[in-house]
Every structure is written in structure tokens, then in C-alpha cells.
Coordinates of C-alpha atoms in Angstrom, one line a residue:
X8 CA 84.0 111.8 134.3
X9 CA 83.2 109.9 131.1
X10 CA 82.7 111.7 127.9
X11 CA 78.9 110.5 127.6
X12 CA 78.2 111.9 131.1
X13 CA 79.8 115.2 130.3
X14 CA 77.9 115.7 127.1
X15 CA 74.7 114.8 129.0
X16 CA 75.3 117.4 131.8
X17 CA 76.2 120.0 129.0
X18 CA 72.9 119.3 127.2
X19 CA 70.9 119.4 130.3
X20 CA 72.3 122.6 131.4
X21 CA 71.9 124.2 127.9
X22 CA 68.2 123.1 127.8
X23 CA 67.4 125.0 131.0
X24 CA 69.6 128.0 130.7
X25 CA 69.6 128.9 127.0
X26 CA 65.6 128.9 126.7
X27 CA 65.6 131.1 129.9
X28 CA 68.2 133.5 128.3
X29 CA 66.0 133.7 125.3
X30 CA 63.0 134.7 127.2
X31 CA 65.1 137.5 128.9
X32 CA 66.1 138.7 125.4
X33 CA 69.7 137.4 125.6
X34 CA 71.2 136.0 122.5
X35 CA 71.6 132.2 122.2
X36 CA 75.3 132.6 121.8
X37 CA 75.3 134.3 125.2
X38 CA 73.1 131.6 126.7
X39 CA 75.6 129.0 125.6
X40 CA 78.5 131.0 127.0
X41 CA 76.8 131.6 130.4
X42 CA 76.1 127.8 130.5
X43 CA 79.8 127.0 130.0
X44 CA 80.9 129.7 132.6
X45 CA 78.3 128.3 135.1
X46 CA 79.6 124.6 134.8
X47 CA 83.2 125.7 134.5
X48 CA 85.7 126.1 137.1
X49 CA 84.9 129.7 137.8
X50 CA 81.4 128.9 139.2
X51 CA 80.2 125.3 139.8
X52 CA 83.3 123.5 138.7
X53 CA 81.1 120.5 137.5
X54 CA 83.4 119.4 134.7
X55 CA 87.1 119.8 135.5
X56 CA 88.5 118.7 132.1
X57 CA 86.5 119.9 129.1
X58 CA 89.3 118.8 126.5
X59 CA 87.4 115.8 125.2
X60 CA 84.2 117.8 124.8
X61 CA 86.2 120.6 123.1
X62 CA 87.4 118.2 120.3
X63 CA 83.9 117.1 119.7
X64 CA 82.7 120.8 119.7
X65 CA 85.2 121.7 117.2
X66 CA 83.0 119.9 114.6
X67 CA 80.4 122.7 115.2
X68 CA 82.9 125.2 113.7
X69 CA 83.7 123.0 110.9
X70 CA 80.0 122.5 110.0
X71 CA 79.5 126.3 110.5
X72 CA 82.3 126.9 107.8
X73 CA 80.8 124.4 105.5
X74 CA 77.4 126.1 105.6
X75 CA 79.1 129.5 105.2
X76 CA 80.6 128.1 102.0
X77 CA 77.3 126.9 100.8
X78 CA 75.9 130.3 101.0
X79 CA 78.6 131.8 98.9
X80 CA 77.1 131.3 95.5
X81 CA 79.1 133.3 92.8
X82 CA 75.9 135.0 91.6
X83 CA 75.2 136.4 95.0
X84 CA 78.8 137.4 95.8
X85 CA 78.7 139.4 92.4
X86 CA 75.5 141.1 93.4
X87 CA 76.9 142.2 96.7
X88 CA 80.5 142.7 95.6
X89 CA 80.6 146.3 96.7
X90 CA 79.3 145.9 100.2
X91 CA 81.1 142.6 100.8
X92 CA 84.6 143.1 99.3
X93 CA 85.0 146.9 99.4
X94 CA 83.4 147.8 102.7
X95 CA 84.1 144.5 104.3
X96 CA 87.8 144.5 103.4
X97 CA 88.1 148.1 104.5
X98 CA 86.5 147.3 107.9
X99 CA 88.7 144.3 108.7
X100 CA 91.8 146.0 107.5
X101 CA 91.3 149.2 109.4
X102 CA 90.0 147.8 112.5
X103 CA 92.6 144.9 112.4
X104 CA 95.5 147.3 112.2
X105 CA 94.2 149.8 114.8
X106 CA 93.6 146.8 117.2
X107 CA 96.9 145.1 116.5
X108 CA 98.7 148.4 117.3
X109 CA 96.9 148.8 120.5
X110 CA 97.7 145.2 121.6
X111 CA 101.3 145.7 120.5
X112 CA 101.9 148.7 122.7
X113 CA 99.4 148.3 125.5
X114 CA 99.9 144.5 126.0
X115 CA 103.6 144.2 125.1
X116 CA 102.9 141.4 122.7
X117 CA 105.1 140.1 119.7
X118 CA 104.2 141.4 116.3
X119 CA 102.8 137.9 115.3
X120 CA 100.6 137.7 118.5
X121 CA 99.5 141.2 118.0
X122 CA 98.5 140.7 114.4
X123 CA 96.5 137.6 115.1
X124 CA 94.8 139.2 118.1
X125 CA 94.1 142.5 116.4
X126 CA 92.6 140.8 113.3
X127 CA 90.6 138.3 115.4
X128 CA 89.1 141.1 117.5
X129 CA 88.2 142.9 114.1
X130 CA 85.7 140.1 113.5
X131 CA 82.2 140.5 114.7
X132 CA 79.7 137.9 115.7
X133 CA 77.6 136.7 112.8
X134 CA 75.3 134.6 114.8
X135 CA 74.8 137.3 117.5
X136 CA 74.2 140.2 115.1
X137 CA 71.8 138.4 112.6
X138 CA 69.8 137.3 115.8
X139 CA 69.8 140.8 117.2
X140 CA 68.6 142.4 114.0
X141 CA 65.9 139.7 113.4
X142 CA 64.5 140.2 116.9
X143 CA 64.3 144.0 116.2
X144 CA 63.0 143.5 112.8
X145 CA 65.8 145.5 111.2
X146 CA 67.5 142.9 109.0
X147 CA 66.0 144.4 105.9
X148 CA 67.0 148.0 106.6
X149 CA 70.0 149.6 104.9
X150 CA 72.2 149.1 107.7
X151 CA 70.9 145.6 108.4
X152 CA 71.8 144.6 105.0
X153 CA 75.3 146.3 105.0
X154 CA 75.8 144.6 108.3
X155 CA 75.2 141.2 106.8
X156 CA 77.5 141.9 103.8
X157 CA 80.4 142.9 106.1
X158 CA 79.7 139.8 108.3
X159 CA 79.8 137.7 105.2
X160 CA 83.3 139.1 104.3
X161 CA 84.5 138.7 107.8
X162 CA 83.4 135.0 107.6
X163 CA 85.5 134.6 104.5
X164 CA 88.4 136.5 106.0
X165 CA 88.4 134.2 109.0
X166 CA 89.6 131.4 106.7
X167 CA 93.0 132.9 105.4
X168 CA 93.6 134.2 109.0
X169 CA 93.3 130.7 110.4
X170 CA 95.4 129.5 107.5
X171 CA 98.3 131.7 108.0
X172 CA 98.5 131.1 111.8
X173 CA 100.9 128.0 111.3
X174 CA 103.1 130.3 109.1
X175 CA 103.3 132.8 111.9
X176 CA 104.1 130.1 114.4
X177 CA 107.3 129.2 112.6
X178 CA 108.4 129.9 109.1
X179 CA 111.3 127.5 109.2
X180 CA 109.0 124.4 109.3
X181 CA 109.2 122.4 106.3
X182 CA 105.6 121.4 106.9
X183 CA 104.6 124.6 105.5
X184 CA 106.9 124.9 102.6
X185 CA 106.4 124.6 98.9
X186 CA 105.2 121.0 99.3
X187 CA 102.4 122.0 101.8
X188 CA 100.9 124.6 99.4
X189 CA 101.2 122.1 96.4
X190 CA 99.4 119.6 98.5
X191 CA 96.6 122.2 99.2
X192 CA 96.2 123.0 95.4
X193 CA 96.2 119.4 94.4
X194 CA 93.7 118.5 97.2
X195 CA 91.2 121.3 96.3
X196 CA 91.6 120.6 92.6
X197 CA 90.5 117.0 93.3
X198 CA 87.7 118.1 95.5
X199 CA 86.3 120.2 92.7
X200 CA 86.4 117.5 90.1
X201 CA 84.9 115.1 92.7
X202 CA 82.1 117.5 93.5
X203 CA 81.4 118.1 89.9
X204 CA 81.7 114.6 88.3
X205 CA 81.1 112.1 91.2
X206 CA 79.3 113.8 94.1
X207 CA 76.4 115.4 92.2
X208 CA 75.6 112.1 90.1
X209 CA 75.8 110.3 93.5
X210 CA 73.3 112.8 95.0
X211 CA 70.9 112.2 92.3
X212 CA 71.2 108.6 92.7
X213 CA 70.5 108.8 96.5
X214 CA 67.5 111.3 95.8
X215 CA 65.9 108.9 93.4
X216 CA 66.1 106.1 95.9
X217 CA 63.4 107.7 98.0
X218 CA 65.3 107.2 101.2
X219 CA 65.3 110.8 102.5
X220 CA 67.3 110.0 105.5
X221 CA 70.3 109.1 103.3
X222 CA 70.5 112.8 102.3
X223 CA 71.5 113.6 105.8
X224 CA 74.0 110.6 105.7
X225 CA 75.5 112.0 102.5
X226 CA 75.9 115.5 103.9
X227 CA 77.7 114.1 106.9
X228 CA 79.7 112.0 104.9
X229 CA 81.0 114.9 102.7
X230 CA 82.0 117.0 105.7
X231 CA 83.5 114.2 107.8
X232 CA 85.3 112.7 104.8
X233 CA 86.7 116.1 103.8
X234 CA 87.9 116.7 107.4
X235 CA 89.5 113.3 107.6
X236 CA 91.3 114.0 104.4
X237 CA 92.5 117.4 105.5
X238 CA 93.6 115.9 108.8
X239 CA 95.8 113.2 107.0
X240 CA 97.3 115.8 104.7
X241 CA 97.9 118.3 107.5
X242 CA 95.8 121.1 106.0
X243 CA 93.3 123.2 108.1
X244 CA 90.1 121.3 108.6
X245 CA 88.1 124.6 108.7
X246 CA 89.5 125.8 105.4
X247 CA 88.8 122.4 103.8
X248 CA 85.1 122.5 105.1
X249 CA 84.7 126.1 103.9
X250 CA 86.0 125.5 100.4
X251 CA 84.0 122.3 100.0
X252 CA 81.0 124.2 100.7
X253 CA 81.8 126.9 98.2
X254 CA 82.4 124.0 95.6
X255 CA 78.9 122.7 96.2
X256 CA 77.2 126.1 96.5
X257 CA 75.9 125.9 93.0
X258 CA 74.6 122.4 93.4
X259 CA 70.9 121.6 93.0
X260 CA 71.3 119.8 96.4
X261 CA 72.6 122.7 98.2
X262 CA 69.3 123.3 100.2
X263 CA 69.1 119.7 101.2
X264 CA 72.7 119.8 102.4
X265 CA 72.2 122.8 104.4
X266 CA 69.1 121.5 106.0
X267 CA 70.7 118.1 107.0
X268 CA 73.8 119.8 108.4
X269 CA 72.2 122.7 110.2
X270 CA 70.8 120.7 113.3
X271 CA 74.3 119.2 113.9
X272 CA 75.9 122.5 113.3
X273 CA 73.7 124.3 115.7
X274 CA 74.1 121.7 118.5
X275 CA 77.9 121.2 118.1
X276 CA 78.4 125.0 117.9
X277 CA 76.6 125.4 121.1
X278 CA 78.9 122.9 122.7
X279 CA 81.9 124.9 121.3
X280 CA 80.5 128.1 122.9
X281 CA 80.0 126.2 126.2
X282 CA 83.5 125.0 126.2
X283 CA 84.7 128.5 125.6
X284 CA 82.7 129.6 128.5
X285 CA 84.2 126.9 130.6
X286 CA 87.7 128.1 129.7
X287 CA 86.9 131.8 130.5
X288 CA 88.3 132.7 133.8
X289 CA 85.5 135.1 135.4
X290 CA 88.0 135.6 138.3
X291 CA 89.9 137.7 136.0
X292 CA 87.1 140.3 136.1
X293 CA 87.6 140.8 139.8
X294 CA 91.4 140.5 139.7
X295 CA 91.8 142.9 136.8
X296 CA 88.6 144.9 136.2
X297 CA 90.2 147.8 134.5
X298 CA 91.9 145.5 131.9
X299 CA 88.6 143.6 131.2
X300 CA 86.1 146.3 131.5
X301 CA 88.4 148.8 129.9
X302 CA 89.4 146.5 127.2
X303 CA 85.8 145.7 126.1
X304 CA 85.0 149.3 126.1
X305 CA 88.1 150.1 124.1
X306 CA 87.4 147.5 121.6
X307 CA 83.7 148.6 121.0
X308 CA 84.9 152.2 120.8
X309 CA 87.6 151.6 118.2
X310 CA 85.2 149.4 116.0
X311 CA 82.4 152.0 116.5
X312 CA 84.5 155.0 115.3
X313 CA 86.1 153.1 112.5
X314 CA 82.9 151.7 111.1
X315 CA 81.1 155.0 111.4
X316 CA 83.9 156.7 109.4
X317 CA 83.8 154.1 106.8
X318 CA 80.0 154.3 106.4
X319 CA 80.2 158.1 106.3
X320 CA 82.9 157.8 103.7
X321 CA 80.5 155.8 101.5
X322 CA 77.9 158.5 102.0
X323 CA 75.6 156.7 104.3
X324 CA 73.3 158.7 106.5
X325 CA 74.2 159.3 110.1
X326 CA 71.5 157.0 111.3
X327 CA 72.6 154.2 109.0
X328 CA 76.3 154.8 109.8
X329 CA 75.9 154.8 113.6
X330 CA 73.5 151.7 113.6
X331 CA 75.9 149.9 111.3
X332 CA 78.8 150.5 113.7
X333 CA 76.7 149.7 116.7
X334 CA 75.6 146.2 115.3
X335 CA 79.4 145.3 114.5
X336 CA 81.0 146.9 117.5
X337 CA 81.5 143.6 119.6
X338 CA 83.9 140.8 119.1
X339 CA 82.6 137.5 117.6
X340 CA 82.6 133.7 117.7
X341 CA 85.5 133.6 115.2
X342 CA 87.7 135.4 117.7
X343 CA 87.4 132.5 119.9
X344 CA 88.1 130.1 116.9
X345 CA 91.2 132.2 115.7
X346 CA 92.6 132.6 119.2
X347 CA 92.2 128.9 120.2
X348 CA 94.0 127.9 116.9
X349 CA 96.6 130.5 117.7
X350 CA 97.2 129.1 121.1
X351 CA 97.5 125.5 119.8
X352 CA 100.2 126.8 117.4
X353 CA 101.9 128.5 120.2
X354 CA 101.4 132.0 118.7
X355 CA 99.8 133.2 121.8
X356 CA 99.9 132.0 125.4
X357 CA 97.1 130.9 127.6
X358 CA 97.8 133.9 129.8
X359 CA 96.8 136.3 127.1
X360 CA 94.0 134.1 125.7
X361 CA 91.9 134.1 128.9
X362 CA 91.6 137.9 129.3
X363 CA 90.9 138.3 125.6
X364 CA 88.2 135.7 125.6
X365 CA 86.7 137.4 128.6
X366 CA 86.9 140.9 126.8
X367 CA 85.2 139.5 123.7
X368 CA 82.4 137.9 125.8
X369 CA 81.8 141.1 127.7
X370 CA 81.7 143.1 124.5
X371 CA 78.9 140.8 123.3
X372 CA 77.0 141.3 126.6
X373 CA 77.3 145.1 126.2
X374 CA 76.1 145.3 122.6
X375 CA 72.2 145.1 123.4
X376 CA 72.8 148.0 125.8
X377 CA 74.9 150.0 123.2
X378 CA 72.1 149.3 120.6
X379 CA 69.4 150.6 122.9
X380 CA 71.4 153.7 123.8
X381 CA 72.2 154.5 120.2
X382 CA 68.6 153.8 118.7
X383 CA 66.9 155.7 121.5
X384 CA 69.1 158.6 122.4
X385 CA 71.9 159.2 120.0
X386 CA 70.4 158.6 116.6
X387 CA 67.4 160.8 117.3
X388 CA 69.7 163.8 117.9
X389 CA 71.3 163.4 114.5
X390 CA 67.9 163.0 112.8
X391 CA 66.5 166.2 114.4
X392 CA 69.5 168.1 113.1
X393 CA 69.4 166.6 109.5
X394 CA 66.2 167.5 107.7
X395 CA 65.8 165.6 104.5
X396 CA 66.7 167.3 101.3
X397 CA 64.0 166.3 98.7
X398 CA 64.5 166.3 95.1
X399 CA 63.6 169.3 92.9
X400 CA 60.8 167.9 90.6
X401 CA 61.0 169.8 87.2
X402 CA 57.8 171.1 85.7
X403 CA 56.4 168.4 83.6
X404 CA 52.6 168.8 83.7
X405 CA 52.2 165.0 83.5
X406 CA 48.6 163.9 83.6
X407 CA 49.2 161.2 86.3
X408 CA 50.9 161.3 89.7
X409 CA 51.9 158.2 91.6
X410 CA 52.5 158.6 95.3
X411 CA 54.2 155.5 96.8
X412 CA 56.3 153.4 94.6
X413 CA 56.0 150.0 96.2
X414 CA 54.4 146.9 94.8
X415 CA 51.1 148.6 93.8
X416 CA 52.6 151.8 92.5
X417 CA 55.2 150.0 90.4
X418 CA 52.8 147.8 88.5
X419 CA 50.5 150.9 87.9
X420 CA 53.5 152.7 86.6
X421 CA 54.7 149.8 84.3
X422 CA 51.2 149.4 82.7
X423 CA 50.9 153.1 82.1
X424 CA 54.4 153.2 80.6
X425 CA 53.5 150.4 78.2
X426 CA 50.7 152.7 76.8
X427 CA 53.3 155.4 76.4
X428 CA 51.6 157.7 79.0
X429 CA 53.7 159.9 81.1
X430 CA 53.6 160.2 84.9
X431 CA 55.4 161.7 87.9
X432 CA 56.2 159.2 90.6
X433 CA 57.3 160.2 94.2
X434 CA 58.4 158.1 97.2
X435 CA 59.8 159.1 100.6
X436 CA 62.0 155.9 100.8
X437 CA 65.5 157.1 99.8
X438 CA 66.8 153.5 99.4
X439 CA 63.8 152.6 97.1
X440 CA 64.5 155.8 95.0
X441 CA 68.2 154.9 94.7
X442 CA 67.4 151.3 93.6
X443 CA 64.8 152.4 91.0
X444 CA 67.3 155.0 89.7
X445 CA 70.2 152.4 89.5
X446 CA 68.0 150.5 86.9
X447 CA 67.3 153.7 84.9
X448 CA 63.7 154.4 86.3
X449 CA 62.5 157.9 86.9
X450 CA 61.4 158.2 90.6
X451 CA 61.6 161.4 92.7
X452 CA 62.5 161.5 96.5
X453 CA 59.7 163.3 98.3
X454 CA 57.1 163.2 100.9
X455 CA 53.6 163.3 99.6
X456 CA 52.2 164.5 102.9
X457 CA 53.9 167.7 102.2
X458 CA 51.6 170.1 99.9
X459 CA 54.8 171.9 98.6
X460 CA 55.9 168.5 97.2
X461 CA 52.5 167.8 95.6
X462 CA 52.6 171.3 94.0
X463 CA 56.1 170.7 92.7
X464 CA 54.8 167.4 91.1
X465 CA 52.3 169.5 89.1
X466 CA 49.2 168.3 91.0
X467 CA 47.2 171.4 89.7
X468 CA 47.5 169.9 86.1
X469 CA 47.2 166.3 86.9
X470 CA 44.0 164.3 85.8
X471 CA 44.7 161.1 88.0
X472 CA 46.4 160.8 91.2
X473 CA 47.2 157.2 92.4
X474 CA 47.7 157.1 96.0
X475 CA 49.6 153.9 96.8
X476 CA 51.4 154.9 100.2
X477 CA 51.9 151.9 102.5
X478 CA 51.4 153.9 105.8
X479 CA 47.7 154.3 106.6
X480 CA 48.1 157.5 108.4
X481 CA 50.1 159.2 105.7
X482 CA 47.7 157.9 103.1
X483 CA 44.9 159.4 105.0
X484 CA 46.5 162.6 105.4
X485 CA 47.3 162.9 101.5
X486 CA 43.7 161.8 100.7
X487 CA 42.2 164.4 103.2
X488 CA 44.4 167.1 101.6
X489 CA 43.4 166.2 98.1
X490 CA 39.6 165.8 98.7
X491 CA 39.8 169.3 100.3
X492 CA 41.9 171.3 97.9
X493 CA 41.5 169.3 94.7
X494 CA 38.1 167.8 94.7
X495 CA 37.8 167.4 90.9
X496 CA 40.9 165.3 90.7
X497 CA 40.3 161.6 90.0
X498 CA 41.8 160.0 93.2
X499 CA 42.6 156.3 93.1
X500 CA 43.5 154.9 96.4
X501 CA 45.1 151.6 97.6
X502 CA 43.6 150.4 101.0
X503 CA 45.5 148.3 103.3
X504 CA 42.4 146.5 104.9
X505 CA 38.6 147.1 105.5
X506 CA 39.3 149.5 108.3
X507 CA 41.2 151.6 105.8
X508 CA 38.4 151.5 103.2
X509 CA 35.9 152.8 106.0
X510 CA 38.2 155.7 106.7
X511 CA 38.6 156.6 103.0
X512 CA 34.8 156.4 102.5
X513 CA 34.4 158.9 105.4
X514 CA 36.5 161.4 103.4
X515 CA 34.3 160.8 100.3
X516 CA 36.9 158.9 98.3
X517 CA 35.1 156.9 95.5
X518 CA 37.7 154.7 94.0
X519 CA 39.3 152.4 96.4
X520 CA 41.1 149.1 95.9
X521 CA 41.7 146.7 98.7
X522 CA 45.2 145.3 98.9
X523 CA 45.6 141.5 98.2
X524 CA 41.8 141.2 97.7
X525 CA 41.7 140.2 94.1
X526 CA 44.8 138.1 94.3
X527 CA 43.1 136.2 97.1
X528 CA 40.0 135.6 95.1
X529 CA 42.0 134.5 92.2
X530 CA 43.9 131.9 94.3
X531 CA 40.6 130.6 95.9
X532 CA 39.2 130.2 92.4
X533 CA 42.1 128.1 91.2
X534 CA 42.0 126.2 94.5
X535 CA 38.5 125.1 94.0
X536 CA 39.2 124.1 90.4
X537 CA 42.1 121.9 91.6
X538 CA 39.9 120.3 94.2
X539 CA 37.6 119.1 91.5
X540 CA 35.0 121.8 91.6
X541 CA 33.4 122.4 88.2
X542 CA 34.6 125.6 86.5
X543 CA 31.1 127.3 86.5
X544 CA 30.5 126.3 90.2
X545 CA 33.9 127.7 91.3
X546 CA 33.2 131.0 89.4
X547 CA 29.7 131.3 90.9
X548 CA 31.1 130.7 94.4
X549 CA 33.6 133.4 94.1
X550 CA 31.3 135.9 92.8
X551 CA 28.5 135.1 95.4
X552 CA 31.2 135.7 98.1
X553 CA 32.3 139.0 96.4
X554 CA 28.8 140.3 96.2
X555 CA 28.1 139.4 99.9
X556 CA 31.4 140.9 101.1
X557 CA 30.9 144.1 99.2
X558 CA 27.3 144.3 100.6
X559 CA 28.6 143.6 104.2
X560 CA 31.4 146.3 103.7
X561 CA 28.7 148.8 102.8
X562 CA 26.5 147.8 105.8
X563 CA 29.5 148.2 108.2
X564 CA 30.3 151.6 107.0
X565 CA 28.2 153.4 109.7
X566 CA 29.2 151.1 112.5
X567 CA 32.9 150.0 111.8
X568 CA 33.9 151.8 115.1
X569 CA 31.7 149.5 117.2
X570 CA 33.4 146.1 117.5
X571 CA 30.3 144.3 118.9
X572 CA 28.0 145.5 116.0
X573 CA 30.7 144.7 113.4
X574 CA 31.0 141.0 114.8
X575 CA 27.2 140.7 114.7
X576 CA 26.9 141.8 111.0
X577 CA 29.9 139.5 110.2
X578 CA 28.0 136.5 111.9
X579 CA 24.7 137.2 110.4
X580 CA 26.2 137.8 106.9
X581 CA 28.1 134.4 107.2
X582 CA 24.9 132.6 108.2
X583 CA 23.1 134.1 105.1
X584 CA 26.0 133.3 102.8
X585 CA 25.9 129.7 104.0
X586 CA 22.3 129.5 103.3
X587 CA 22.6 130.8 99.8
X588 CA 25.4 128.4 99.1
X589 CA 23.2 125.6 100.1
X590 CA 20.2 126.9 98.0
X591 CA 22.5 127.2 95.1
X592 CA 23.6 123.6 95.4
X593 CA 20.1 122.4 95.4
X594 CA 19.4 124.6 92.4
X595 CA 22.3 123.1 90.5
X596 CA 21.2 119.6 91.2
X597 CA 17.6 120.4 89.6
X598 CA 17.0 120.1 85.9
X599 CA 16.5 123.8 85.8
X600 CA 19.9 124.4 87.4
X601 CA 21.5 122.3 84.8
X602 CA 20.0 124.2 82.0
X603 CA 21.2 127.5 83.6
X604 CA 24.8 126.3 83.9
X605 CA 24.8 125.3 80.1
X606 CA 23.8 128.8 79.2
X607 CA 26.4 130.6 81.5
X608 CA 29.9 130.4 80.3
X609 CA 32.6 131.9 82.4
X610 CA 36.4 131.2 82.3
X611 CA 37.9 133.7 84.7
X612 CA 37.1 136.2 87.6
X613 CA 36.1 139.7 86.4
X614 CA 39.2 141.7 87.5
X615 CA 37.6 145.0 86.9
X616 CA 35.3 144.4 89.8
X617 CA 38.1 144.5 92.3
X618 CA 37.4 148.3 93.0
X619 CA 35.3 148.7 96.1
X620 CA 31.8 150.1 95.1

């Protein structure tokens, strides 16, 4: 079967199976693996010799390493240094050593093979974990960010692991002697000078030409040129692609490079996973179920325990520790890469490669199940036992209390601080509290919905209470408590939307600010100005809209729970507003309207009117 026909079959199968897997909640990586297994000798046996496609698919790994290198800007590495280099190195080392010992004693492998297999299994799946966290909307959580940091270190650690495999294959080879490492140093010194003094000026020349498709050509030229150079010199092509990406990470064309390479990387990486799936002997699952299933469960258990212990050592909560360990418990795509390189260098044999590949694949399949069990059953048990220990707030009798230290609360606090006024700020997000304290800010960890916390903050002595909690239900509980127990306290409330405004008004809250309302009006004002609308006309349009919106908000107060009546008032108000705009346009075109515009001079929106009246 020709190479072109094989690639066509692979793409056709992937276009059918991978989207179906996505709809079933299965990660894209697993979709490609299942496609390869289906086409391989274990099931349909459509493609008998995937070797040619495998050589092409290896460029997917090369592009992946190049893009990872582009992401590793020195500034970003420095900001995340603790999470990346401390926790990441500890995880890889501990898991690698434990798994290497298990492989050595349980599978009776040589030391070199045990080390390679153990550290390859210590690497988790970057593509799989990031996709899982994105789907669960957990990427910005504490354990999500820590998972990303450790994955970043694992991606870096895969490079030297791949680089030392030829040394483990045979230290007597002169190919890897002093001359070999001298060639590496000389090559990357030359690449550094080339990227700094030739490539960046060349990029500017191409960009100024206006031929945008040439940016993609330049990106492919860089990667393929480096790969060809590495191949001639006998240096690891993946190592060369990675370090070239690092050298270009600070370039102003980094985003263009990444965008031009990403489609090729994704497609070829998919082909790589399909070839891995084809080489996976599913029959081993039936022949040695205890080895494969037991091996996958043991792999996940070792990484789960090791990562939980590391996270607890760094004083993470039980929830974050367990979820971090769950996310990284599986084997990853770099295990396939490392083990395939090890087999090509005769460090391991095909006989051990096939069951290990199947163990890694099975561990990835089991990860979503483990995630569900951990988040739904195990973590709630720890959260029930561990009640939060809030800060002891010293008696300060500050005139202002700020509950909720997010976007709104921080701006209010900064402006009050500029006037040398004191305040007490509390927030229930411990990660936010730690972040503010790291920069010298004074913020107390506490739940404003608890009356004891409010009393400790000195609410009896406060003159102003700024309620800027993000959660609507919690905001309503605090507002209800204050209106009932402290009716004379000036309560200033941030509202999420119109419905939140109506709920607050029902409680008798007078001073309410709608989130994003003023910024939206300000943006609309400048948008009208940039569209060529006269300054006075733009201002009057904004003010006219604001007047009618506030009027509409007041009209809907008594009917906001009736969707049909709310819709009717919206429709009627919109028609009235359109009529008013048309009348205003006719007035501006008359001589009287021209005289009125000359008398009125406005240059900005009145920001003090953002409060809901």
C-alpha cells in the first residue's frame, strides 16, 4: 500500500472517530489512539506496515518540542520557578525512582532499561491533562495551575531523558564521546547567533513584504532546517527543535511562529498517536490481563501517592493535593516517544515495549474515571472533616470594611488607600489572600456570610461597608444580614446584573453599582466617536440610553419575576428609545438644534451617575 493511500486512510478514519470520541467526552489523544488500534493488526488490520507513516508522524513530536520551547520564555520560567523546578523535579525524581525499582524487580529488566522505563512512566500527558482541566473549567484553580507547572517541567525533563538514551545504549561508542558533545555546544552556539543576528532581521524583512503566507514558510523552514542539521550531525532532532524554540521564545515573532506551526503539529502529532495505537497489541490484554490491568493500576497508584505526599509537604490542602495527584496519575505521550527512542537504540526490546505502551494507554483511559471518583466521593470526605481556619482579625475599628477583594474591591481599596484612609478587607478565597499578602497587602481570610467574622472585622464601628462578593447568593445573605442588624450602616453593593439589582432593591438597599455598566457605556462612547459621530451627539446618545435604561430598571422592579412582562417592557422601551433618537436627530438638523449644541459643552461621561438610582 502506497504512503499516500495510507495517509488518506488514516485521515479518513480520524475524521470519523476523533469527533465521535470528543462528543462522548473522550480526550482527543485517546481518539487518535483508538483510531490507530482500530486500523492496526489487533482489529481491522487495514495497514500492515505503518513504518513509513511513523517516520512522517515523528515530525509531530518535533513540532511539539519546538512549540514547547517557544513557551519557555525566561521571564515566565522565573515567575513559576518554585512550582516548575522544585515540585516538578521532585515529582519526576521520586516517581521515576519508585517506578524504576518496580520495573527492575517485577519485570526483571536491566538497570538501564529500568531507568528509562521508570522515568518515562513518571511523565504525564500534557495534552490529555490540559484538555481535561479545560473541559472541567479547572485550569485556573490552584491544582490546575500546579498541574500545568509540573507538566511544563516534565516536558523539559523529557529532553535530557531522550538525549541520554544513546549513552545508556553503549558508552563505548565514539559517536557519543567528547567530539559529540563539542559538536552539540558548537551547533547551539551557532543557532543562538543565527537566531539573534540573522533570523530576526529576516523575519522583519518577510513581515514587511506583506506576504503573510511566507510567515508559515519561514516557520517550517526553521524547524525542518534545524532537524536536517541535527540529523547530519547525529544529534537528537527533538532536542534540537526544543532548544531552537527556546532561543526564539523572546522573539517578537514568537506568536506568528506558534500559530503557523500549530496546525502541522496537531495533525502530525495525531498521526504519531495513531501509529502508536497501531503498534499496541490489544491481544496482550486478553493474554496477560493481570500484567496490563495490574500494571496500569499500580502505575496510577504510585503516582497518586507520590504526588499527594509532595503536595502535602508543600502545605497544599487535601483537596488540592488529591486533585493534583489525580490529574497527573496517568502515563503520557512522552512515554511513547521516550520508549520508541529507547527501542530504536536497543535499550529495551519490542517484547517489553508493547505491554508498557498498553499500560500507558489504559492509564489514560482510566484517568477520567479516577477524576470523577476523586472529585465526587473522596474529596468531599476530606472537606467535611477539614473546617476552614479563618484569620483572627485584630481590633482596629476602621471606618470601612470591604467584603470581597476581587476586581471591584481592589480598585476601591487602592483609591481609599491613596487618600490615607484605613479599611479592613476580607475574602474567602485563600489563594487570593496568599497572593495579596505576598505583595505586602493586608487582607484577612474570612467568610463575610458568617456574622462572627463581620463582628470581628469591627462592623459595629464601621461607617461604610463595601459589598463586592462575586457570588450572588452570598452577596444577598450578607446584604440581608446588614439591613436587618445594622440598618444605619452605609451599604455600597456591587451587583452582577439587572436581576441582582432587583433582588437588592427588594431588601431596601439604596446604593447599588452594576458590574461592567459604566465601562460598557464608556466603550460605546469612544466607539461612536471613532465612527465619526460628533462629540456632543455621542454624549447625548449615551446619556439618553442611560436615562431610559434606569427608567426601565425602575419599571421592571415589580415585575422582574414575570419573564413575559419583562420582555414586553423591554420591547416598548426600545421602541420609545428609537423614536426619541429619531426626534433628536431631526432636532439637531434644525437651526434651533444647532444653537442648542453650541451652548452644551461636554467632553466625557459623568462617571458619578453609574450608581443605580
